[in-house]
Amino acid sequence: MDLPDVHARAVANTQAVIDAMTVEQMHNATPCADWDVTELLNHVVYGNLWVAPLVGGETIEQVGDRFEGDILGGDFSEAFRLSGRLAVAAFKVPGAMDAPCAVSYGPVPGSIYCGHRFTDVLVHGWDLGAATGGDTELPAELVEACLEITLPQAAILGVTGAFGEGVDLGDEVSPQTRLLALLGRRG
């Protein structure tokens, strides 16, 4: 699997969902119980902004509070677009998949970090679509790639708090339904 490519495609898919959102929807509830649309979008943009420094070798301490505060600004769609471009570009730099990234859960190779960012962007794009009445049909090839990453880590993901508590519904449901259930979503 070409991780930088599937990550870039997930960013584009989520961008399309965000482009269809309105300011009036920013306080809608989301499938993420603790976040409304604004808070969830802030989380995803925040995650995108961390990619370039961490892939570039900076530590959490070096990044510090650089991305604290109002990172959505007056145009939430443009904030995601710019942060997504930065993340996509960082993961496509030669050597990025092997670069040690000092993420909050320990130093990991860029490939692991990219896989986690791919999952985060793709699934939270679904969350935003569900919260705003937008598109919730994820591209089948991205769902399959995300399942390939998620299935071996499902037990860990359920207890980290990164996603809701999941359940594996097996092969008798659609791949998208299985992925969403693994990550604590029902839909």
JSON list of C-alpha atoms in Angstrom, two decimals:
[
{"chain": "A", "resi": 1, "resn": "MET", "atom": "CA", "xyz": [0.00, 0.00, 0.00]},
{"chain": "A", "resi": 2, "resn": "ASP", "atom": "CA", "xyz": [1.23, 3.48, -0.86]},
{"chain": "A", "resi": 3, "resn": "LEU", "atom": "CA", "xyz": [0.56, 5.19, 2.47]},
{"chain": "A", "resi": 4, "resn": "PRO", "atom": "CA", "xyz": [1.27, 8.76, 1.33]},
{"chain": "A", "resi": 5, "resn": "ASP", "atom": "CA", "xyz": [-1.14, 8.23, -1.56]},
{"chain": "A", "resi": 6, "resn": "VAL", "atom": "CA", "xyz": [-4.03, 6.84, 0.50]},
{"chain": "A", "resi": 7, "resn": "HIS", "atom": "CA", "xyz": [-3.46, 9.57, 3.09]},
{"chain": "A", "resi": 8, "resn": "ALA", "atom": "CA", "xyz": [-3.61, 12.24, 0.35]},
{"chain": "A", "resi": 9, "resn": "ARG", "atom": "CA", "xyz": [-6.80, 10.70, -1.03]},
{"chain": "A", "resi": 10, "resn": "ALA", "atom": "CA", "xyz": [-8.37, 10.65, 2.45]},
{"chain": "A", "resi": 11, "resn": "VAL", "atom": "CA", "xyz": [-7.50, 14.33, 2.86]},
{"chain": "A", "resi": 12, "resn": "ALA", "atom": "CA", "xyz": [-9.18, 15.09, -0.50]},
{"chain": "A", "resi": 13, "resn": "ASN", "atom": "CA", "xyz": [-12.25, 13.05, 0.45]},
{"chain": "A", "resi": 14, "resn": "THR", "atom": "CA", "xyz": [-12.60, 14.83, 3.79]},
{"chain": "A", "resi": 15, "resn": "GLN", "atom": "CA", "xyz": [-12.03, 18.19, 2.12]},
{"chain": "A", "resi": 16, "resn": "ALA", "atom": "CA", "xyz": [-15.06, 17.53, -0.11]},
{"chain": "A", "resi": 17, "resn": "VAL", "atom": "CA", "xyz": [-17.19, 16.87, 2.99]},
{"chain": "A", "resi": 18, "resn": "ILE", "atom": "CA", "xyz": [-15.91, 20.04, 4.68]},
{"chain": "A", "resi": 19, "resn": "ASP", "atom": "CA", "xyz": [-16.48, 22.14, 1.55]},
{"chain": "A", "resi": 20, "resn": "ALA", "atom": "CA", "xyz": [-20.19, 21.19, 1.71]},
{"chain": "A", "resi": 21, "resn": "MET", "atom": "CA", "xyz": [-20.55, 22.25, 5.37]},
{"chain": "A", "resi": 22, "resn": "THR", "atom": "CA", "xyz": [-22.07, 25.55, 6.47]},
{"chain": "A", "resi": 23, "resn": "VAL", "atom": "CA", "xyz": [-21.28, 27.86, 9.36]},
{"chain": "A", "resi": 24, "resn": "GLU", "atom": "CA", "xyz": [-24.70, 27.03, 10.81]},
{"chain": "A", "resi": 25, "resn": "GLN", "atom": "CA", "xyz": [-23.62, 23.38, 11.24]},
{"chain": "A", "resi": 26, "resn": "MET", "atom": "CA", "xyz": [-20.50, 24.11, 13.27]},
{"chain": "A", "resi": 27, "resn": "HIS", "atom": "CA", "xyz": [-22.17, 23.35, 16.61]},
{"chain": "A", "resi": 28, "resn": "ASN", "atom": "CA", "xyz": [-23.92, 20.15, 15.47]},
{"chain": "A", "resi": 29, "resn": "ALA", "atom": "CA", "xyz": [-23.26, 17.07, 17.57]},
{"chain": "A", "resi": 30, "resn": "THR", "atom": "CA", "xyz": [-20.90, 14.49, 16.04]},
{"chain": "A", "resi": 31, "resn": "PRO", "atom": "CA", "xyz": [-20.44, 10.74, 16.53]},
{"chain": "A", "resi": 32, "resn": "CYS", "atom": "CA", "xyz": [-17.48, 11.75, 18.74]},
{"chain": "A", "resi": 33, "resn": "ALA", "atom": "CA", "xyz": [-19.41, 12.26, 21.99]},
{"chain": "A", "resi": 34, "resn": "ASP", "atom": "CA", "xyz": [-17.13, 14.95, 23.42]},
{"chain": "A", "resi": 35, "resn": "TRP", "atom": "CA", "xyz": [-16.90, 17.12, 20.29]},
{"chain": "A", "resi": 36, "resn": "ASP", "atom": "CA", "xyz": [-19.23, 19.20, 18.19]},
{"chain": "A", "resi": 37, "resn": "VAL", "atom": "CA", "xyz": [-18.37, 19.89, 14.53]},
{"chain": "A", "resi": 38, "resn": "THR", "atom": "CA", "xyz": [-16.09, 22.82, 15.38]},
{"chain": "A", "resi": 39, "resn": "GLU", "atom": "CA", "xyz": [-14.17, 20.85, 18.00]},
{"chain": "A", "resi": 40, "resn": "LEU", "atom": "CA", "xyz": [-13.82, 17.80, 15.76]},
{"chain": "A", "resi": 41, "resn": "LEU", "atom": "CA", "xyz": [-12.65, 19.87, 12.82]},
{"chain": "A", "resi": 42, "resn": "ASN", "atom": "CA", "xyz": [-10.18, 21.66, 15.09]},
{"chain": "A", "resi": 43, "resn": "HIS", "atom": "CA", "xyz": [-8.85, 18.25, 16.19]},
{"chain": "A", "resi": 44, "resn": "VAL", "atom": "CA", "xyz": [-8.27, 17.12, 12.60]},
{"chain": "A", "resi": 45, "resn": "VAL", "atom": "CA", "xyz": [-6.66, 20.41, 11.50]},
{"chain": "A", "resi": 46, "resn": "TYR", "atom": "CA", "xyz": [-4.49, 20.33, 14.64]},
{"chain": "A", "resi": 47, "resn": "GLY", "atom": "CA", "xyz": [-3.37, 16.79, 13.80]},
{"chain": "A", "resi": 48, "resn": "ASN", "atom": "CA", "xyz": [-2.55, 17.83, 10.24]},
{"chain": "A", "resi": 49, "resn": "LEU", "atom": "CA", "xyz": [-0.45, 20.75, 11.44]},
{"chain": "A", "resi": 50, "resn": "TRP", "atom": "CA", "xyz": [1.73, 18.49, 13.58]},
{"chain": "A", "resi": 51, "resn": "VAL", "atom": "CA", "xyz": [2.76, 16.25, 10.68]},
{"chain": "A", "resi": 52, "resn": "ALA", "atom": "CA", "xyz": [5.45, 18.39, 9.03]},
{"chain": "A", "resi": 53, "resn": "PRO", "atom": "CA", "xyz": [7.34, 19.20, 12.24]},
{"chain": "A", "resi": 54, "resn": "LEU", "atom": "CA", "xyz": [7.23, 15.62, 13.55]},
{"chain": "A", "resi": 55, "resn": "VAL", "atom": "CA", "xyz": [8.18, 14.04, 10.22]},
{"chain": "A", "resi": 56, "resn": "GLY", "atom": "CA", "xyz": [10.90, 16.67, 9.99]},
{"chain": "A", "resi": 57, "resn": "GLY", "atom": "CA", "xyz": [12.44, 15.43, 13.24]},
{"chain": "A", "resi": 58, "resn": "GLU", "atom": "CA", "xyz": [11.09, 17.90, 15.79]},
{"chain": "A", "resi": 59, "resn": "THR", "atom": "CA", "xyz": [9.95, 16.67, 19.18]},
{"chain": "A", "resi": 60, "resn": "ILE", "atom": "CA", "xyz": [6.68, 17.47, 20.91]},
{"chain": "A", "resi": 61, "resn": "GLU", "atom": "CA", "xyz": [8.61, 19.78, 23.21]},
{"chain": "A", "resi": 62, "resn": "GLN", "atom": "CA", "xyz": [10.13, 21.63, 20.27]},
{"chain": "A", "resi": 63, "resn": "VAL", "atom": "CA", "xyz": [6.74, 22.13, 18.65]},
{"chain": "A", "resi": 64, "resn": "GLY", "atom": "CA", "xyz": [5.38, 23.29, 22.00]},
{"chain": "A", "resi": 65, "resn": "ASP", "atom": "CA", "xyz": [2.25, 25.40, 21.81]},
{"chain": "A", "resi": 66, "resn": "ARG", "atom": "CA", "xyz": [2.80, 26.48, 18.20]},
{"chain": "A", "resi": 67, "resn": "PHE", "atom": "CA", "xyz": [-0.63, 25.21, 17.15]},
{"chain": "A", "resi": 68, "resn": "GLU", "atom": "CA", "xyz": [-2.65, 26.26, 20.18]},
{"chain": "A", "resi": 69, "resn": "GLY", "atom": "CA", "xyz": [-5.47, 28.77, 19.91]},
{"chain": "A", "resi": 70, "resn": "ASP", "atom": "CA", "xyz": [-7.85, 29.47, 17.04]},
{"chain": "A", "resi": 71, "resn": "ILE", "atom": "CA", "xyz": [-6.43, 27.42, 14.20]},
{"chain": "A", "resi": 72, "resn": "LEU", "atom": "CA", "xyz": [-9.64, 27.39, 12.15]},
{"chain": "A", "resi": 73, "resn": "GLY", "atom": "CA", "xyz": [-9.75, 31.17, 11.76]},
{"chain": "A", "resi": 74, "resn": "GLY", "atom": "CA", "xyz": [-12.58, 32.67, 9.78]},
{"chain": "A", "resi": 75, "resn": "ASP", "atom": "CA", "xyz": [-12.62, 30.00, 7.06]},
{"chain": "A", "resi": 76, "resn": "PHE", "atom": "CA", "xyz": [-12.79, 26.43, 8.38]},
{"chain": "A", "resi": 77, "resn": "SER", "atom": "CA", "xyz": [-12.64, 24.92, 4.89]},
{"chain": "A", "resi": 78, "resn": "GLU", "atom": "CA", "xyz": [-9.48, 26.82, 4.00]},
{"chain": "A", "resi": 79, "resn": "ALA", "atom": "CA", "xyz": [-7.93, 25.94, 7.38]},
{"chain": "A", "resi": 80, "resn": "PHE", "atom": "CA", "xyz": [-8.39, 22.24, 6.60]},
{"chain": "A", "resi": 81, "resn": "ARG", "atom": "CA", "xyz": [-7.19, 22.70, 3.01]},
{"chain": "A", "resi": 82, "resn": "LEU", "atom": "CA", "xyz": [-3.95, 24.39, 4.06]},
{"chain": "A", "resi": 83, "resn": "SER", "atom": "CA", "xyz": [-3.24, 21.98, 6.93]},
{"chain": "A", "resi": 84, "resn": "GLY", "atom": "CA", "xyz": [-4.03, 19.02, 4.67]},
{"chain": "A", "resi": 85, "resn": "ARG", "atom": "CA", "xyz": [-1.61, 20.25, 2.00]},
{"chain": "A", "resi": 86, "resn": "LEU", "atom": "CA", "xyz": [1.15, 20.58, 4.59]},
{"chain": "A", "resi": 87, "resn": "ALA", "atom": "CA", "xyz": [0.54, 17.06, 5.92]},
{"chain": "A", "resi": 88, "resn": "VAL", "atom": "CA", "xyz": [0.33, 15.50, 2.46]},
{"chain": "A", "resi": 89, "resn": "ALA", "atom": "CA", "xyz": [3.55, 17.23, 1.36]},
{"chain": "A", "resi": 90, "resn": "ALA", "atom": "CA", "xyz": [5.40, 16.14, 4.51]},
{"chain": "A", "resi": 91, "resn": "PHE", "atom": "CA", "xyz": [4.49, 12.48, 4.08]},
{"chain": "A", "resi": 92, "resn": "LYS", "atom": "CA", "xyz": [5.59, 12.57, 0.41]},
{"chain": "A", "resi": 93, "resn": "VAL", "atom": "CA", "xyz": [9.12, 13.79, 1.19]},
{"chain": "A", "resi": 94, "resn": "PRO", "atom": "CA", "xyz": [11.65, 11.06, 0.29]},
{"chain": "A", "resi": 95, "resn": "GLY", "atom": "CA", "xyz": [12.50, 9.11, 3.44]},
{"chain": "A", "resi": 96, "resn": "ALA", "atom": "CA", "xyz": [9.43, 10.29, 5.36]},
{"chain": "A", "resi": 97, "resn": "MET", "atom": "CA", "xyz": [8.05, 6.77, 5.78]},
{"chain": "A", "resi": 98, "resn": "ASP", "atom": "CA", "xyz": [11.25, 5.70, 7.53]},
{"chain": "A", "resi": 99, "resn": "ALA", "atom": "CA", "xyz": [11.78, 8.89, 9.53]},
{"chain": "A", "resi": 100, "resn": "PRO", "atom": "CA", "xyz": [11.41, 8.49, 13.31]},
{"chain": "A", "resi": 101, "resn": "CYS", "atom": "CA", "xyz": [8.43, 10.57, 14.47]},
{"chain": "A", "resi": 102, "resn": "ALA", "atom": "CA", "xyz": [8.25, 11.57, 18.14]},
{"chain": "A", "resi": 103, "resn": "VAL", "atom": "CA", "xyz": [4.46, 11.30, 18.50]},
{"chain": "A", "resi": 104, "resn": "SER", "atom": "CA", "xyz": [2.62, 11.30, 21.83]},
{"chain": "A", "resi": 105, "resn": "TYR", "atom": "CA", "xyz": [2.49, 7.48, 21.94]},
{"chain": "A", "resi": 106, "resn": "GLY", "atom": "CA", "xyz": [6.23, 7.08, 21.46]},
{"chain": "A", "resi": 107, "resn": "PRO", "atom": "CA", "xyz": [8.68, 7.33, 18.60]},
{"chain": "A", "resi": 108, "resn": "VAL", "atom": "CA", "xyz": [7.37, 5.48, 15.55]},
{"chain": "A", "resi": 109, "resn": "PRO", "atom": "CA", "xyz": [8.43, 5.25, 11.91]},
{"chain": "A", "resi": 110, "resn": "GLY", "atom": "CA", "xyz": [6.76, 7.71, 9.56]},
{"chain": "A", "resi": 111, "resn": "SER", "atom": "CA", "xyz": [4.84, 4.84, 7.97]},
{"chain": "A", "resi": 112, "resn": "ILE", "atom": "CA", "xyz": [3.05, 4.09, 11.26]},
{"chain": "A", "resi": 113, "resn": "TYR", "atom": "CA", "xyz": [2.33, 7.77, 11.83]},
{"chain": "A", "resi": 114, "resn": "CYS", "atom": "CA", "xyz": [1.06, 8.17, 8.25]},
{"chain": "A", "resi": 115, "resn": "GLY", "atom": "CA", "xyz": [-1.24, 5.18, 8.69]},
{"chain": "A", "resi": 116, "resn": "HIS", "atom": "CA", "xyz": [-2.66, 6.67, 11.86]},
{"chain": "A", "resi": 117, "resn": "ARG", "atom": "CA", "xyz": [-3.16, 10.09, 10.26]},
{"chain": "A", "resi": 118, "resn": "PHE", "atom": "CA", "xyz": [-4.81, 8.41, 7.27]},
{"chain": "A", "resi": 119, "resn": "THR", "atom": "CA", "xyz": [-7.24, 6.62, 9.60]},
{"chain": "A", "resi": 120, "resn": "ASP", "atom": "CA", "xyz": [-7.91, 9.78, 11.61]},
{"chain": "A", "resi": 121, "resn": "VAL", "atom": "CA", "xyz": [-8.61, 11.96, 8.56]},
{"chain": "A", "resi": 122, "resn": "LEU", "atom": "CA", "xyz": [-10.73, 9.35, 6.76]},
{"chain": "A", "resi": 123, "resn": "VAL", "atom": "CA", "xyz": [-12.92, 8.34, 9.70]},
{"chain": "A", "resi": 124, "resn": "HIS", "atom": "CA", "xyz": [-13.33, 11.86, 11.05]},
{"chain": "A", "resi": 125, "resn": "GLY", "atom": "CA", "xyz": [-14.38, 12.88, 7.54]},
{"chain": "A", "resi": 126, "resn": "TRP", "atom": "CA", "xyz": [-17.17, 10.33, 7.89]},
{"chain": "A", "resi": 127, "resn": "ASP", "atom": "CA", "xyz": [-17.98, 11.77, 11.33]},
{"chain": "A", "resi": 128, "resn": "LEU", "atom": "CA", "xyz": [-18.25, 15.26, 9.86]},
{"chain": "A", "resi": 129, "resn": "GLY", "atom": "CA", "xyz": [-20.49, 14.01, 7.05]},
{"chain": "A", "resi": 130, "resn": "ALA", "atom": "CA", "xyz": [-22.72, 12.19, 9.53]},
{"chain": "A", "resi": 131, "resn": "ALA", "atom": "CA", "xyz": [-22.95, 15.29, 11.74]},
{"chain": "A", "resi": 132, "resn": "THR", "atom": "CA", "xyz": [-23.86, 17.65, 8.92]},
{"chain": "A", "resi": 133, "resn": "GLY", "atom": "CA", "xyz": [-26.00, 15.50, 6.64]},
{"chain": "A", "resi": 134, "resn": "GLY", "atom": "CA", "xyz": [-23.13, 15.33, 4.18]},
{"chain": "A", "resi": 135, "resn": "ASP", "atom": "CA", "xyz": [-21.60, 12.48, 2.22]},
{"chain": "A", "resi": 136, "resn": "THR", "atom": "CA", "xyz": [-20.95, 9.43, 4.40]},
{"chain": "A", "resi": 137, "resn": "GLU", "atom": "CA", "xyz": [-20.04, 6.99, 1.64]},
{"chain": "A", "resi": 138, "resn": "LEU", "atom": "CA", "xyz": [-16.30, 6.46, 1.88]},
{"chain": "A", "resi": 139, "resn": "PRO", "atom": "CA", "xyz": [-14.36, 5.37, -1.23]},
{"chain": "A", "resi": 140, "resn": "ALA", "atom": "CA", "xyz": [-14.17, 1.57, -1.20]},
{"chain": "A", "resi": 141, "resn": "GLU", "atom": "CA", "xyz": [-10.41, 1.43, -1.87]},
{"chain": "A", "resi": 142, "resn": "LEU", "atom": "CA", "xyz": [-9.74, 3.77, 1.07]},
{"chain": "A", "resi": 143, "resn": "VAL", "atom": "CA", "xyz": [-11.97, 1.68, 3.34]},
{"chain": "A", "resi": 144, "resn": "GLU", "atom": "CA", "xyz": [-10.04, -1.46, 2.36]},
{"chain": "A", "resi": 145, "resn": "ALA", "atom": "CA", "xyz": [-6.69, 0.25, 2.97]},
{"chain": "A", "resi": 146, "resn": "CYS", "atom": "CA", "xyz": [-7.91, 1.54, 6.33]},
{"chain": "A", "resi": 147, "resn": "LEU", "atom": "CA", "xyz": [-9.12, -1.93, 7.33]},
{"chain": "A", "resi": 148, "resn": "GLU", "atom": "CA", "xyz": [-5.68, -3.30, 6.48]},
{"chain": "A", "resi": 149, "resn": "ILE", "atom": "CA", "xyz": [-4.20, -0.83, 8.97]},
{"chain": "A", "resi": 150, "resn": "THR", "atom": "CA", "xyz": [-6.95, -1.02, 11.58]},
{"chain": "A", "resi": 151, "resn": "LEU", "atom": "CA", "xyz": [-7.64, -4.75, 11.92]},
{"chain": "A", "resi": 152, "resn": "PRO", "atom": "CA", "xyz": [-4.25, -5.65, 13.45]},
{"chain": "A", "resi": 153, "resn": "GLN", "atom": "CA", "xyz": [-4.56, -2.73, 15.88]},
{"chain": "A", "resi": 154, "resn": "ALA", "atom": "CA", "xyz": [-8.28, -2.91, 16.70]},
{"chain": "A", "resi": 155, "resn": "ALA", "atom": "CA", "xyz": [-7.86, -4.06, 20.31]},
{"chain": "A", "resi": 156, "resn": "ILE", "atom": "CA", "xyz": [-5.33, -1.31, 21.02]},
{"chain": "A", "resi": 157, "resn": "LEU", "atom": "CA", "xyz": [-7.35, 1.43, 19.33]},
{"chain": "A", "resi": 158, "resn": "GLY", "atom": "CA", "xyz": [-10.42, 0.65, 21.42]},
{"chain": "A", "resi": 159, "resn": "VAL", "atom": "CA", "xyz": [-8.66, 1.33, 24.71]},
{"chain": "A", "resi": 160, "resn": "THR", "atom": "CA", "xyz": [-6.52, 4.32, 23.72]},
{"chain": "A", "resi": 161, "resn": "GLY", "atom": "CA", "xyz": [-9.43, 6.74, 23.59]},
{"chain": "A", "resi": 162, "resn": "ALA", "atom": "CA", "xyz": [-8.41, 7.75, 20.07]},
{"chain": "A", "resi": 163, "resn": "PHE", "atom": "CA", "xyz": [-11.68, 6.32, 18.79]},
{"chain": "A", "resi": 164, "resn": "GLY", "atom": "CA", "xyz": [-14.80, 4.92, 20.41]},
{"chain": "A", "resi": 165, "resn": "GLU", "atom": "CA", "xyz": [-14.86, 1.39, 21.76]},
{"chain": "A", "resi": 166, "resn": "GLY", "atom": "CA", "xyz": [-15.12, -0.85, 18.74]},
{"chain": "A", "resi": 167, "resn": "VAL", "atom": "CA", "xyz": [-16.49, -4.22, 17.83]},
{"chain": "A", "resi": 168, "resn": "ASP", "atom": "CA", "xyz": [-15.52, -6.44, 14.89]},
{"chain": "A", "resi": 169, "resn": "LEU", "atom": "CA", "xyz": [-18.68, -7.34, 12.97]},
{"chain": "A", "resi": 170, "resn": "GLY", "atom": "CA", "xyz": [-16.71, -9.65, 10.66]},
{"chain": "A", "resi": 171, "resn": "ASP", "atom": "CA", "xyz": [-17.05, -10.20, 6.94]},
{"chain": "A", "resi": 172, "resn": "GLU", "atom": "CA", "xyz": [-20.86, -10.46, 6.94]},
{"chain": "A", "resi": 173, "resn": "VAL", "atom": "CA", "xyz": [-21.28, -6.67, 6.78]},
{"chain": "A", "resi": 174, "resn": "SER", "atom": "CA", "xyz": [-19.95, -4.18, 4.25]},
{"chain": "A", "resi": 175, "resn": "PRO", "atom": "CA", "xyz": [-16.29, -3.22, 4.63]},
{"chain": "A", "resi": 176, "resn": "GLN", "atom": "CA", "xyz": [-17.31, 0.34, 5.52]},
{"chain": "A", "resi": 177, "resn": "THR", "atom": "CA", "xyz": [-19.71, -0.84, 8.24]},
{"chain": "A", "resi": 178, "resn": "ARG", "atom": "CA", "xyz": [-17.00, -3.13, 9.60]},
{"chain": "A", "resi": 179, "resn": "LEU", "atom": "CA", "xyz": [-14.41, -0.33, 9.66]},
{"chain": "A", "resi": 180, "resn": "LEU", "atom": "CA", "xyz": [-16.76, 2.10, 11.36]},
{"chain": "A", "resi": 181, "resn": "ALA", "atom": "CA", "xyz": [-17.77, -0.49, 13.96]},
{"chain": "A", "resi": 182, "resn": "LEU", "atom": "CA", "xyz": [-14.11, -1.31, 14.66]},
{"chain": "A", "resi": 183, "resn": "LEU", "atom": "CA", "xyz": [-13.61, 2.36, 15.45]},
{"chain": "A", "resi": 184, "resn": "GLY", "atom": "CA", "xyz": [-16.69, 2.73, 17.63]},
{"chain": "A", "resi": 185, "resn": "ARG", "atom": "CA", "xyz": [-19.11, 4.09, 15.06]},
{"chain": "A", "resi": 186, "resn": "ARG", "atom": "CA", "xyz": [-22.51, 2.76, 14.11]},
{"chain": "A", "resi": 187, "resn": "GLY", "atom": "CA", "xyz": [-23.48, 3.52, 10.55]}
]
